[in-house]
Each structure stands twice: as C-alpha cells, then as structure tokens.
Short mmCIF file of C-alpha atoms and ligand atoms in Angstrom, two decimals:
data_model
loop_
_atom_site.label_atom_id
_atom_site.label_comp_id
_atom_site.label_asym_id
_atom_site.label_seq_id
_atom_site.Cartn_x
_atom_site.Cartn_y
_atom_site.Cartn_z
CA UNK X 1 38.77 -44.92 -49.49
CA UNK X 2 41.93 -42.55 -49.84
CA UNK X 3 45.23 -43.31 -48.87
CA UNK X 4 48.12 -41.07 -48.04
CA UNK X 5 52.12 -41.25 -49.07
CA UNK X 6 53.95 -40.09 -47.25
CA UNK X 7 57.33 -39.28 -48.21
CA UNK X 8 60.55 -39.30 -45.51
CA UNK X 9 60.99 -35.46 -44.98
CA UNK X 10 63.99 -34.65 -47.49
CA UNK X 11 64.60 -30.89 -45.64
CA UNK X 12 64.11 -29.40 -41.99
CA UNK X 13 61.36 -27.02 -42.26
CA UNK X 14 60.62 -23.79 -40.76
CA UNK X 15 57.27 -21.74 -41.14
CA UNK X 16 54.32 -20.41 -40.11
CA UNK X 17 50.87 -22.48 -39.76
CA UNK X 18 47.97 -21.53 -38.19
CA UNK X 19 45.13 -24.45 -37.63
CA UNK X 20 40.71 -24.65 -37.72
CA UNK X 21 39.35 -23.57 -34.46
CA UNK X 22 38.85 -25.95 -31.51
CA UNK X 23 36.58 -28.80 -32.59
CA UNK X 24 35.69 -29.24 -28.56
CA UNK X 25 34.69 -25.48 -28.31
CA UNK X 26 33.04 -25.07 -31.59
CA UNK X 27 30.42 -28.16 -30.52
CA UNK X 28 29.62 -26.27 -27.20
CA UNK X 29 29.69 -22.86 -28.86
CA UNK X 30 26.80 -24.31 -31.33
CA UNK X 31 24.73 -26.25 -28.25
CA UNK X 32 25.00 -23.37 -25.61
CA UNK X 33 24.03 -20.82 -28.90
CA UNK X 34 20.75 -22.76 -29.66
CA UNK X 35 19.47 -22.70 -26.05
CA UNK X 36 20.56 -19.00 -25.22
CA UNK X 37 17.94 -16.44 -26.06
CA UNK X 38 18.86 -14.43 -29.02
CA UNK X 39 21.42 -14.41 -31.87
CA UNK X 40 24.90 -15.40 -30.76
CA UNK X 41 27.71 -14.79 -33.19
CA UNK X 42 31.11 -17.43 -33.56
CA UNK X 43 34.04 -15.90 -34.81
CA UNK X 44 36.67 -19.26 -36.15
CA UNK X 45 33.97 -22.31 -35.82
CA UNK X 46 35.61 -25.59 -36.81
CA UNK X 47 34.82 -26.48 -40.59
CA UNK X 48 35.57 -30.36 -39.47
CA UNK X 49 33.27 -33.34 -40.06
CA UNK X 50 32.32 -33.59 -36.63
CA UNK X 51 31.41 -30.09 -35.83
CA UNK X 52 29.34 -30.23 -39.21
CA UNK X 53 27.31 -32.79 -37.35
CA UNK X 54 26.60 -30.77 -34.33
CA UNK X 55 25.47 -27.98 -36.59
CA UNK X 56 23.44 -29.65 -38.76
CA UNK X 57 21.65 -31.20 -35.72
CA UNK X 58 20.89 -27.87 -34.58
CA UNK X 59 19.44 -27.24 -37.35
CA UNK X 60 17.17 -30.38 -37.51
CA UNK X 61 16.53 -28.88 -34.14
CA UNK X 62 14.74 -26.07 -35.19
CA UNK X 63 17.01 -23.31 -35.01
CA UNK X 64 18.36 -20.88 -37.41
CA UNK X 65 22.74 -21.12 -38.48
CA UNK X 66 23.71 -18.95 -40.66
CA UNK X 67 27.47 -18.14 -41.67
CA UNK X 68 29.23 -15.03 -43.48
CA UNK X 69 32.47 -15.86 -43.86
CA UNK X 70 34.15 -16.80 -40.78
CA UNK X 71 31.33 -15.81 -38.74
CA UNK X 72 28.44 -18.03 -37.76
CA UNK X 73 25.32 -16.51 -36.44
CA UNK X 74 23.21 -19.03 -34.24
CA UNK X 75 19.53 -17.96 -33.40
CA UNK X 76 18.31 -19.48 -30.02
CA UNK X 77 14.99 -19.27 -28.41
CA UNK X 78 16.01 -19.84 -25.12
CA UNK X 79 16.31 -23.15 -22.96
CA UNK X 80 13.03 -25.04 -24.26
CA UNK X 81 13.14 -23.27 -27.40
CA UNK X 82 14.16 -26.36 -29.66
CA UNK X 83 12.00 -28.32 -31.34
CA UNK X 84 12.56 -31.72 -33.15
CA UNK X 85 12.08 -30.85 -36.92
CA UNK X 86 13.91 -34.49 -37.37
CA UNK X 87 13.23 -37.14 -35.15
CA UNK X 88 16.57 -38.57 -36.19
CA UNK X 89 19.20 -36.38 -34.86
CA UNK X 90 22.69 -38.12 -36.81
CA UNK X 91 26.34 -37.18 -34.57
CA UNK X 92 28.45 -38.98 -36.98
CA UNK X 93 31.34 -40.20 -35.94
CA UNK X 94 31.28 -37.51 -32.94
CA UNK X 95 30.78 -38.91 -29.29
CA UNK X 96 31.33 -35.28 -28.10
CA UNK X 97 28.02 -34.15 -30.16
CA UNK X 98 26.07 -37.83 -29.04
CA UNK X 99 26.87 -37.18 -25.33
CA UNK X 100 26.56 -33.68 -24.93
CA UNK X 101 22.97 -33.29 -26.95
CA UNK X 102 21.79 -36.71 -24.58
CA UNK X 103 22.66 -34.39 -21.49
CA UNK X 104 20.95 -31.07 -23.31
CA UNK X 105 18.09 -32.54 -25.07
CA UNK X 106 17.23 -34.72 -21.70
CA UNK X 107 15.48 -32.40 -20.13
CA UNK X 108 13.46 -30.63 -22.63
CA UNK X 109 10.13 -32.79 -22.97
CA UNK X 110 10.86 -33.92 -27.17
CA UNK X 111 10.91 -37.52 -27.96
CA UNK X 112 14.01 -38.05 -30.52
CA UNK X 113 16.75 -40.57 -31.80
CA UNK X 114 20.31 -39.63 -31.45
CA UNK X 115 22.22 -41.93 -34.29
CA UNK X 116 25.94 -41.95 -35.75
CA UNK X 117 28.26 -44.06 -37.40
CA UNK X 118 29.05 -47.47 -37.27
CA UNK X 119 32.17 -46.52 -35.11
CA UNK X 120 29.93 -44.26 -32.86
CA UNK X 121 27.62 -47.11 -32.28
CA UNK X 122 30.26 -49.15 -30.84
CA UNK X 123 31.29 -46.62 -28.31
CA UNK X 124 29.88 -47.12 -25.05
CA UNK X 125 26.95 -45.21 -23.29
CA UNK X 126 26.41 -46.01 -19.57
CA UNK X 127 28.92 -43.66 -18.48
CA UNK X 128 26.23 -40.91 -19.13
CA UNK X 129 22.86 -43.10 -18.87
CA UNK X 130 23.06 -43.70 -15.64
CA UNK X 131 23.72 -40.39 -13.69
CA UNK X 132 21.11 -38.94 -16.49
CA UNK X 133 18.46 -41.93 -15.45
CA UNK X 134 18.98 -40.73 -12.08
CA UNK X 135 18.31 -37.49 -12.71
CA UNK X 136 14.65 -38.74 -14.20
CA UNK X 137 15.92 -38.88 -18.01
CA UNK X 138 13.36 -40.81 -19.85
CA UNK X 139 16.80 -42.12 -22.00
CA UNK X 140 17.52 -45.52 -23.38
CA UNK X 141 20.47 -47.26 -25.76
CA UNK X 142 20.86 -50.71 -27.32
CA UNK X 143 21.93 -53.13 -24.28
CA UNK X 144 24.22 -55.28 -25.02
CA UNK X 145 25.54 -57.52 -22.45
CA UNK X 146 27.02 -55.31 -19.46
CA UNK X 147 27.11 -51.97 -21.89
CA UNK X 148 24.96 -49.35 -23.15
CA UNK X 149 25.43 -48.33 -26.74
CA UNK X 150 23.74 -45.87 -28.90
CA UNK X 151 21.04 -45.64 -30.44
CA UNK X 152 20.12 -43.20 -27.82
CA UNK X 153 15.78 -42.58 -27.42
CA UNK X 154 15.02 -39.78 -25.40
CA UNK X 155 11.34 -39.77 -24.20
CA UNK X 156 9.30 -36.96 -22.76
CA UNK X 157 9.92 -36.25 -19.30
CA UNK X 158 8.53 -33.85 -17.18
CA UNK X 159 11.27 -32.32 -15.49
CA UNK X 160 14.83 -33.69 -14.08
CA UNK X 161 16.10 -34.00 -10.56
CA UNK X 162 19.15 -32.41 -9.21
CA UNK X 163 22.35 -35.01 -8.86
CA UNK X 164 25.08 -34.93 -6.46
CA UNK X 165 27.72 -37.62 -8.44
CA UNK X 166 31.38 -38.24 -8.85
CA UNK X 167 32.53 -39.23 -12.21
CA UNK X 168 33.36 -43.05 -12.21
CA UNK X 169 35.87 -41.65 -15.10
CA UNK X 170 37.99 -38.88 -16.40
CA UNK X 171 35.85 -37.20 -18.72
CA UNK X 172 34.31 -33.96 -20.29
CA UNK X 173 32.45 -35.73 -21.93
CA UNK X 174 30.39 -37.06 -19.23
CA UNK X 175 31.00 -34.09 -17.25
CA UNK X 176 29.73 -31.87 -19.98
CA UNK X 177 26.59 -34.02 -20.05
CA UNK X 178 25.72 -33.67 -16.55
CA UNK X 179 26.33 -29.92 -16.43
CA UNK X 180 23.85 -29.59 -19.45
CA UNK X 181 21.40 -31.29 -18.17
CA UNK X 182 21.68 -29.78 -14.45
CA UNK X 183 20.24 -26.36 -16.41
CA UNK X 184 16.97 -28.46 -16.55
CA UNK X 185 17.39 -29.50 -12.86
CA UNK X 186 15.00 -27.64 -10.41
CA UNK X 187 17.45 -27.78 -7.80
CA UNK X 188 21.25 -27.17 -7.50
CA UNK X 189 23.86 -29.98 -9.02
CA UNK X 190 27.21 -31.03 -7.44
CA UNK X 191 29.35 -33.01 -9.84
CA UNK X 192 32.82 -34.00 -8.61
CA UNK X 193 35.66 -35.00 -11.13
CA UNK X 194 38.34 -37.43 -9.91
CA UNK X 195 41.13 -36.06 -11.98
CA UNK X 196 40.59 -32.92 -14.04
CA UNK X 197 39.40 -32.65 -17.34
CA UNK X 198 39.16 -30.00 -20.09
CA UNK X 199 37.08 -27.45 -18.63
CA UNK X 200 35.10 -25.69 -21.60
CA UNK X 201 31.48 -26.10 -20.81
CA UNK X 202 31.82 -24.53 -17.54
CA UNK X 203 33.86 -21.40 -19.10
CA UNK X 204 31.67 -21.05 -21.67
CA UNK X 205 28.41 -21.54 -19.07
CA UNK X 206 29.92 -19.12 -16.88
CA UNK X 207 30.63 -16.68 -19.69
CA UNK X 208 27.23 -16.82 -21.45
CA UNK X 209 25.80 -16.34 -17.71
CA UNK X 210 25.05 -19.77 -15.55
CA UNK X 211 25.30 -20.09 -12.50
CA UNK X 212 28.08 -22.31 -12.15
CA UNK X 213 30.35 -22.18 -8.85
CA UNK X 214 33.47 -24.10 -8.18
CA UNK X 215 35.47 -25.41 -5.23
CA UNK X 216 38.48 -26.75 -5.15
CA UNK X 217 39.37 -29.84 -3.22
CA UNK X 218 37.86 -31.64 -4.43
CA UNK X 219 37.30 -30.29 -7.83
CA UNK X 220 33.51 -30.05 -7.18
CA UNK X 221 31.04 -27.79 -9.81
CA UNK X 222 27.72 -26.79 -8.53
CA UNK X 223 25.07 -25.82 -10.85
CA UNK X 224 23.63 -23.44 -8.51
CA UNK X 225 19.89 -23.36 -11.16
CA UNK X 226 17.67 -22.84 -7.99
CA UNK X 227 17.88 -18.91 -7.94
CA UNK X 228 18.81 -18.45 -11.69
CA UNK X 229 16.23 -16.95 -14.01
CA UNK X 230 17.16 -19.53 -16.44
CA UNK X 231 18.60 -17.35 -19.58
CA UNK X 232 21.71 -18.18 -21.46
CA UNK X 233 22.95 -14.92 -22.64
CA UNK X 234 23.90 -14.80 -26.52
CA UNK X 235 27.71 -12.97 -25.96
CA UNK X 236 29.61 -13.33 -28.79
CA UNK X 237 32.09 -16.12 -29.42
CA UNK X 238 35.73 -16.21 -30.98
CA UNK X 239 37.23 -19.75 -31.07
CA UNK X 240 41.26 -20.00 -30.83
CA UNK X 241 42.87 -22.72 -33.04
CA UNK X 242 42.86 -26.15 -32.06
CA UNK X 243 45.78 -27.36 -30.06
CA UNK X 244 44.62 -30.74 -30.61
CA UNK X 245 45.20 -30.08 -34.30
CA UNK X 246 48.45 -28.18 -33.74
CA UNK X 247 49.74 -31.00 -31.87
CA UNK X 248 50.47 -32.93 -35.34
CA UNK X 249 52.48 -30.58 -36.66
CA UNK X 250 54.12 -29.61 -33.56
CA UNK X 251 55.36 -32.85 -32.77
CA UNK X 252 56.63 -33.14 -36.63
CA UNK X 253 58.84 -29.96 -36.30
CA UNK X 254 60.27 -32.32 -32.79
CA UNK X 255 60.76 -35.15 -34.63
CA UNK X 256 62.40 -34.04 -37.38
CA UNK X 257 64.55 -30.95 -35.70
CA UNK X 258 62.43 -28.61 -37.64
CA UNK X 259 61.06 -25.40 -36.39
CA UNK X 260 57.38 -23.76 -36.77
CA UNK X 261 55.14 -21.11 -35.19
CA UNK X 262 51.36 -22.01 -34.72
CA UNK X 263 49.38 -18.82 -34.09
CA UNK X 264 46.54 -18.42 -32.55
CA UNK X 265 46.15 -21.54 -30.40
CA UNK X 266 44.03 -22.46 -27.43
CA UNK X 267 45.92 -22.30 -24.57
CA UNK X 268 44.15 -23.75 -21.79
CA UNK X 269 45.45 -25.22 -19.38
CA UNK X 270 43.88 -28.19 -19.29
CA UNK X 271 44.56 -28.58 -23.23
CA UNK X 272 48.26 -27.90 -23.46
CA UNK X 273 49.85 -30.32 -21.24
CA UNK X 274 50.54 -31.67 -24.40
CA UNK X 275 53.55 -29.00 -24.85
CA UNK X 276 55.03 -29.87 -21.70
CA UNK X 277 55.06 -33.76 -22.60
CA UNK X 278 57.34 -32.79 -25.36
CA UNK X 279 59.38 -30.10 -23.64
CA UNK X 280 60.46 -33.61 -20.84
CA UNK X 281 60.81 -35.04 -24.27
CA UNK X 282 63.61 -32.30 -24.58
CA UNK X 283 61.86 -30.30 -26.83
CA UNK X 284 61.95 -26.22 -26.89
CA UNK X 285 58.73 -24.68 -26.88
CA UNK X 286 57.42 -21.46 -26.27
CA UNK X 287 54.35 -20.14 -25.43
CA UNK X 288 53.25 -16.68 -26.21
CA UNK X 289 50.00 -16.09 -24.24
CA UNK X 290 48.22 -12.93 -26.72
CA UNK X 291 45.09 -12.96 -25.01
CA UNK X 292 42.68 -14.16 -22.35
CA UNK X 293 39.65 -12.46 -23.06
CA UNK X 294 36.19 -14.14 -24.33
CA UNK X 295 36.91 -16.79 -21.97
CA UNK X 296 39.36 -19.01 -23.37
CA UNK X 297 43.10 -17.58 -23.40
CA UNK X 298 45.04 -17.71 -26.60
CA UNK X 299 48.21 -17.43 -28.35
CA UNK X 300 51.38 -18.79 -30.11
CA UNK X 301 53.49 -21.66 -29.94
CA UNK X 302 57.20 -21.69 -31.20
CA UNK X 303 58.83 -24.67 -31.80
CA UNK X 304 62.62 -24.64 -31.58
CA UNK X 305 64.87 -26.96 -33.57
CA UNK X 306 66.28 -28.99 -30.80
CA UNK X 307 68.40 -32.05 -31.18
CA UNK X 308 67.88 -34.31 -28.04
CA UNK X 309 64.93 -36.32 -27.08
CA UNK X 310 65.06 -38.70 -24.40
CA UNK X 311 62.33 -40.95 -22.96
CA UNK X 312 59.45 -40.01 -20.61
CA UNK X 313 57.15 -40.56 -18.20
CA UNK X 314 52.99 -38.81 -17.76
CA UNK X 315 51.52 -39.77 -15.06
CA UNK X 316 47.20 -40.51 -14.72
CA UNK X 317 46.23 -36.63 -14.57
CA UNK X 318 48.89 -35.93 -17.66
CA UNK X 319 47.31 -38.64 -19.57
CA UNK X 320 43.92 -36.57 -18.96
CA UNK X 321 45.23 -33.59 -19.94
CA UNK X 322 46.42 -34.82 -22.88
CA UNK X 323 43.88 -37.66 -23.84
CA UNK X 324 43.59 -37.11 -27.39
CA UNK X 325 46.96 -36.30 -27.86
CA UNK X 326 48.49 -39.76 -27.09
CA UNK X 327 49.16 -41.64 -30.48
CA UNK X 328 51.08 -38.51 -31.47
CA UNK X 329 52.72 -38.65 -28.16
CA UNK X 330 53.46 -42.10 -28.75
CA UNK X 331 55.40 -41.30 -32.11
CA UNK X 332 57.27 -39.27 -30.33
CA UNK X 333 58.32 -41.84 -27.93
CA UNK X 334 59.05 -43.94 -30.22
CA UNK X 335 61.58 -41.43 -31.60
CA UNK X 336 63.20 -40.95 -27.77
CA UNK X 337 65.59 -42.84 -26.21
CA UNK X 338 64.83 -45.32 -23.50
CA UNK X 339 61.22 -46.22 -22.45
CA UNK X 340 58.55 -43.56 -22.33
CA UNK X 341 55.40 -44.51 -20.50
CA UNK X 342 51.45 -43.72 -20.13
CA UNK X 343 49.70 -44.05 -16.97
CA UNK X 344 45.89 -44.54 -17.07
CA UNK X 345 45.42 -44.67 -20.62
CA UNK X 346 42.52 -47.71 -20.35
CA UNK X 347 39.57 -45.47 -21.52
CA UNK X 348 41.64 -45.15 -25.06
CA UNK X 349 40.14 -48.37 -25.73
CA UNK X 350 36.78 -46.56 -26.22
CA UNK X 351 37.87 -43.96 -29.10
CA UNK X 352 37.14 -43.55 -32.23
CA UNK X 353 39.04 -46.71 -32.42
CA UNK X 354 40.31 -49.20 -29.62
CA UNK X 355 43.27 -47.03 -29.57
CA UNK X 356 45.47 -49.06 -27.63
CA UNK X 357 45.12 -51.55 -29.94
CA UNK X 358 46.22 -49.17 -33.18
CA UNK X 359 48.68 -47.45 -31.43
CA UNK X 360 50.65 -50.49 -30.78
CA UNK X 361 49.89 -52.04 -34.47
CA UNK X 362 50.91 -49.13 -35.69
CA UNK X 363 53.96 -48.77 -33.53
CA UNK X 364 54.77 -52.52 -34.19
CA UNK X 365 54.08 -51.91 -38.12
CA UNK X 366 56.85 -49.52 -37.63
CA UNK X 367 59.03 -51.89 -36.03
CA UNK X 368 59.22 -50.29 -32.33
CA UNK X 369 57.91 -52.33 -29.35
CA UNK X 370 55.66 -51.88 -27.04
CA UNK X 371 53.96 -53.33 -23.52
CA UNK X 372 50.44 -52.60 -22.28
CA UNK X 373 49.44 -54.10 -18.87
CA UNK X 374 47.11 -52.52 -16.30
CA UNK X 375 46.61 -49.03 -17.88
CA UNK X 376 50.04 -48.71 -18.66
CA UNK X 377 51.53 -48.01 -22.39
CA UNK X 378 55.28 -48.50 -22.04
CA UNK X 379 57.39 -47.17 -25.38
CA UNK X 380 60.50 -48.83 -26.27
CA UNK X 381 62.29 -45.97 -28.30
CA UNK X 382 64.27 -46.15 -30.89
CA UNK X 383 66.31 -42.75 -30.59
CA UNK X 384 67.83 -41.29 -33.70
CA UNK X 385 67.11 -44.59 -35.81
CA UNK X 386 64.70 -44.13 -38.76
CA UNK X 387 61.59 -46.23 -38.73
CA UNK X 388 60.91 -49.16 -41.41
CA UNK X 389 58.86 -47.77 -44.13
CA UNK X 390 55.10 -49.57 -44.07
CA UNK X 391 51.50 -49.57 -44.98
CA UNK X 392 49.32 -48.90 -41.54
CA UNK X 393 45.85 -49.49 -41.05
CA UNK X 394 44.54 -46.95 -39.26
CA UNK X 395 40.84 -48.40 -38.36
CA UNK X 396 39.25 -44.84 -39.73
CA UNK X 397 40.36 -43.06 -37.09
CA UNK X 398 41.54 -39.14 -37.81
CA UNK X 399 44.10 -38.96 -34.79
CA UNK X 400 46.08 -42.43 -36.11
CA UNK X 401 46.14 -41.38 -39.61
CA UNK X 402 47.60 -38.28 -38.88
CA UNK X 403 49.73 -39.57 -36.19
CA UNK X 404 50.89 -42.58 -38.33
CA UNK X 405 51.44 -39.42 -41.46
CA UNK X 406 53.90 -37.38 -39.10
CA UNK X 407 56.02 -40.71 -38.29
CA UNK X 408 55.76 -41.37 -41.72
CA UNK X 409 58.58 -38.37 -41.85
CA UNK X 410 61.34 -40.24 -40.52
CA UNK X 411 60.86 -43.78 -41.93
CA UNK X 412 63.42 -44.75 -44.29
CA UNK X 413 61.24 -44.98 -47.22
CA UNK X 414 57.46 -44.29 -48.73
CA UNK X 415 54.86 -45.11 -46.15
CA UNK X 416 51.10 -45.60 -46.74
CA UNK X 417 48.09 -44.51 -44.24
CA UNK X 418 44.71 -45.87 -44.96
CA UNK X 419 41.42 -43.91 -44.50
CA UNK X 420 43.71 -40.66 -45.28
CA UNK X 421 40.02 -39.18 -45.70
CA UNK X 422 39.21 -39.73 -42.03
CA UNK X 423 41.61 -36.59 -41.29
CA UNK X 424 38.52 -34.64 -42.17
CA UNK X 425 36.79 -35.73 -38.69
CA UNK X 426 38.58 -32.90 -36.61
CA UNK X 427 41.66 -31.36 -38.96
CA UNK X 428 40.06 -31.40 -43.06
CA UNK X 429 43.22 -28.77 -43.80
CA UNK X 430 46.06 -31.28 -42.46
CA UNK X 431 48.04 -32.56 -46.25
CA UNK X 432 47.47 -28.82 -46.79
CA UNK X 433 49.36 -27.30 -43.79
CA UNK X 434 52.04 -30.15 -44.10
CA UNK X 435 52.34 -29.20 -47.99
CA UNK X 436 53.03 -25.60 -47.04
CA UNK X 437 55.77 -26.62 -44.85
CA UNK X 438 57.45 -28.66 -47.71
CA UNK X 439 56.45 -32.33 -46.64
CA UNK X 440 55.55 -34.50 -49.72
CA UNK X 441 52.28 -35.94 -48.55
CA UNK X 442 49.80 -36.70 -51.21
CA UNK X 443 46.64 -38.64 -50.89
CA UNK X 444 45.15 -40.79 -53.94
C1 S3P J 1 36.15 -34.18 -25.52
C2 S3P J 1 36.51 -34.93 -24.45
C3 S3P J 1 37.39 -36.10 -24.55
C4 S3P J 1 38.14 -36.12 -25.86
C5 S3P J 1 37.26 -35.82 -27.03
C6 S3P J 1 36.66 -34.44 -26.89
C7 S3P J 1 35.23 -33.04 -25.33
O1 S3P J 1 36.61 -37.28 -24.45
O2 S3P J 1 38.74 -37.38 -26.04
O3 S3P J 1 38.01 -35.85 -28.24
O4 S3P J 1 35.10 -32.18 -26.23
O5 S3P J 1 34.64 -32.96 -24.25
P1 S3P J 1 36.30 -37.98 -23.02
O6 S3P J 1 35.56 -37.01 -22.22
O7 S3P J 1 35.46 -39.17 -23.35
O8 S3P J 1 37.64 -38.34 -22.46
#
C-alpha cells in the first residue's frame, strides 16, 4: 500500500494545470452511450479507477468501447439492447456506477449481480431499493438489520411502473437512478428533490433526446416516456475537466497564497459552489465561462494570491452543492480564522469512508479541533499557524488522501498519507499536477 510525503511547500507557486474530465459525467456519458442507438463518440472521458469500472461493465454488458486517443467510441443498440455477457457486473469502489446501472439495468428483463469493493459493500442501498421496488424492480441486497447493502440481484421483470416520489435525501445518486429507470416506465415519472443536486443525467437525457420536463417550485422532473418513441440519440460528447478534481489544487494555491489557472473546467452550477465557499473564505477567484455548448458549460478558473482567510459558514443546500468537496473545504477551515461550519453534512457518513469520522481524525491528527452534533461540522481554525506535521490514516479514501496531501503544505514538517494509491479512484494524475507546480510530493 503506497504512502505519500509530503513536503511543507518551500515556494508560492504559480502555473497552469489542467485536470481528467468529470468522473460524474464520464459514468453517465458511458451508461446513456450503451442504451442510445448507434455509435456515440466522448471527447475527455475520465481515465480514473472508477470510471474504468463503469466501462468495463459496459462491456461485460455486451457492447462495443473502443478508444483512439482521447476519444472513446461507445456502440449502443438501443434501450434493451444490452445483454449480460457477465453475470457479475463489478463497480469497484464506485457507488455512482452501483446505483446508476441498479436504476438502468432494472428495467431491462436480464438477471445479473452488481458487486464492488469491500468499501462499496458497506455503503448503504435502500435509498434506491425502495422507490425502484415500487416501481416493480425485481431487485434485492444483503439485509442487514434496518439497511440494504449490496450485493445487488436484479431479476427479470416484465416491465416497471411509473413513480411519483420525493427524495428522502439530497442525492444524484438516487435521483439519477430513478430517472434511468423511469425510461423503462410505461407511464410518465415525477421525482421531486428536496434540495438540489448536481443535475447531469437530466442534461445529458435532455441532450441525447428524452423527454424530460422540469418545473420549478418545487424542483419537480417529469419523465414524460408516455409519448416518446423511446430512442436515445448517439450526439457526440466532450467532457470538461473535473471541478471536483480541480478543487485540490485550487484550494492549495488558497492555502498557501499561491496562484494557478485550471482550464477547461466544468462549470455547472450545481458543481462550483465550491468556488464561492472559498471566495467567503476570502479567496479571489475568477471564472472565465469559454463555452456552454454540448450541454455542460465550461471554462477557466484563476486563482489569485490573496492573503486573508477568515472563517465561514454553508448552509444545507451549499453543503449539496458541494458534497464531495467538504474534507478539502475543511482544510481550508482549518487554515481560517474563527469557526467555519457545515450544515447537513450527515449523509458524509456514507462515503467512501464515514467521512465525518476521517475528517475530524484527520483534522485532530493535525492538531485543529473540531465539534459534530446534529449534522453540523463546526471548524475551529487555526489562521496563519502551521499545522503539526503527522502520519494520517486516510481509511482508502481518494478525497482524504488528497485532502490530507494539500494540508500537508503548510504543516511544519514531513507529513505521511496512507493509501496514497487510492488517489487513482477519481484524480490518477494528482502527485503529477502537484509536481509540476513545484510541491515535493513523492509516494513510496
Ligand atoms: C455523484 C453524486 C454524489 C457524489 C458522488 C458522485 C454522482 O453522491 O458524492 O461522488 O455522480 O451522481 P450522492 O448522490 O450520494 O450525494
């Protein structure tokens, strides 16, 4: 299992980076391209661990990937045009894949497994079994008390029903699986989120030709699949760099007064309240919007050097908007004067890791406090002060190794990450980029 040192930055930097394509984009960019009818091409699919899964399932699905370059080509036969070459389809470590292929592959009359890694198997499942049970799923998972966990067996059913459901949760995840599996519905779908989430599938549905209708208050989709004639059309794809990834190295040019330009990022609003967490943090940040075509808009970020950063507060529909971004966000706290907080941040305790849990051992290994109570993460900062060098167990999960890495900057010696390989689960390029911006980060 790899390590990283890190090494206290020795020098501001100042550069130019630009990061893989959006892991969450480049999952639905494969699933929607092996049920559309025809050969869809993806321009910048993500080269990550998890996105490997999702393609290699496709392919144990029966369909045809083929890459040139930084092009993928994905062959699909249309909505029931996969078939099961592997009964065993294997997501990894990648609940986005797991839940997203239990919503698509519901409705298509296979029988299959959908497996993953020990961590996967601990993440729970109910969330999504029980709207898709109500829709008819033949879908089951390993019971365990109160919970659902995978395993997930999907059994032939004949066809599902419509839903009309509010998500219990914030979550594209689950919302993602019940607009999947509405395409199999005969009748329309109404799925209402209580605070907004990244909104991918439907762009990318609405792009590639679904009928999918919004209204506002409340955010309500409807799957309007009675009057469609049920074709996905293959339009071609170009994925924008992941913010998600961009957010490490953003939030080390913050930390350490440096300054760097991503280009090409993802710039979707639901994705980059991230930015404006660190611009209350008094950070300087521009956006340069390039582009909004091919339904996802696009562009760079600048990061000024700035000096200041004081403490902050995101409330429950920040925290959404940001979900993945949060142990970064919490280095940066920690680095801010005064206490920062995070409303509604309970569903981090069913990550790749119990994230509450290794943000604060992480924080604490670092020697800065912190409180949760009640879906609350409060922050005690530490301002301008350097953090104690340490050795932090990261659990094996990519966004606390990398968060733990960029901390590692301003700690007043050597620190060491554990499971340094885990990076390679959404961002396999990350020493790299830091290298090329002069941090000494080597893993061994
Ligand atoms: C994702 C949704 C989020 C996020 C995950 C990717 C997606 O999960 O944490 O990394 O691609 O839909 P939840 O929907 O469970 O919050």
């Amino acid at each position: 299992m790899a390590r990283f040192n890190v090494y206290p930055l020795a020098q501001r930097f100042s550069g130019q980076i630009s990061v893989p394509g959006d892991k969450s984009i480049s999952h639905r960019a494969l699933m929607l391209g092996m049920i559309s009818k025809g050969e869809m091409s993806i321009e910048g699919l993500s080269m990550c661990e998890d996105v490997i899964h999702t393609k290699q399932a496709c392919v144990d699905l029966g369909i045809d990937i083929q890459t040139d370059g930084n092009k993928t080509y994905v062959r699909g036969h249309g909505l029931y045009g996969v078939i099961a070459t592997d009964k065993r389809i294997d997501c990894g470590n990648s609940g986005t894949s797991l839940r997203l292929f239990a919503g698509l592959l519901s409705g298509q009359s296979k029988s299959l497994t959908l497996v993953g890694d020990e961590s996967l198997h601990r993440r729970p499942m109910k969330r999504i079994l029980d709207p898709l049970q109500t829709m008819g799923a033949n879908i089951e998972g390993r019971v365990d008390g109160e919970e659902i966990y995978p395993p997930l067996h999907i059994k032939n059913t004949d066809a599902l029903s419509h839903i009309d459901y509010t998500l219990p949760v914030a979550s594209a995840q689950v919302k993602s699986t019940l607009l999947l599996a509405s395409l199999y519905a005969q009748q329309n779908s109404l799925i209402v989120e209580p605070i907004l989430s990244r909104d991918h599938t439907e762009r990318m549905l609405c792009y590639l030709g679904a009928p999918v209708l919004f209204q506002k208050t409340p955010r309500t989709i409807i799957m309007q699949v009675s009057s469609w004639n049920r074709e996905l059309l293959p339009n071609p794809i170009s994925i924008p760099g992941d913010i998600s990834s961009a957010a490490f190295i953003i939030a080390a040019a913050v930390i350490t007064q440096s300054s760097v330009t991503i280009s090409n990022v993802g710039l979707n609003p639901l994705r980059k309240c991230f930015l404006d967490a660190l611009r209350k943090s008094g950070a300087c940040i521009e956006e340069e919007l390039v582009s909004q075509e091919n339904m996802e808009p696009r562009g760079n970020i600048v990061v000024h050097k700035n000096k200041n950063r004081q403490s902050f507060v995101l409330n429950r529909q920040e925290v959404a908007s940001c979900i993945d971004e949060i142990p970064i966000l919490a280095i940066v706290a920690a680095c801010s004067l005064g206490e920062s907080q995070f409303y509604g941040v309970e569903d981090l305790e069913f990550k790749e890791s119990n994230r509450i849990k290794t943000i604060q051992d992480m924080l604490s290994n670092f020697s800065v406090s912190s409180k949760y109570h009640d879906g609350i993460l409060s922050i005690d900062g530490i301002g301008e002060q350097l953090f104690s060098k340490a050795t932090i167990q990261t659990q094996g999960d990519h966004r606390i190794v990398m968060a733990a890495a960029i901390a590692s900057l301003r700690a007043n010696g050597v620190c060491t990450i554990t499971h340094a390989d885990s990076v390679d689960t959404s961002f396999p390029s990350f020493a790299l980029t830091l290298q090329k911006l002069g941090v000494e980060i080597q893993a061994h």
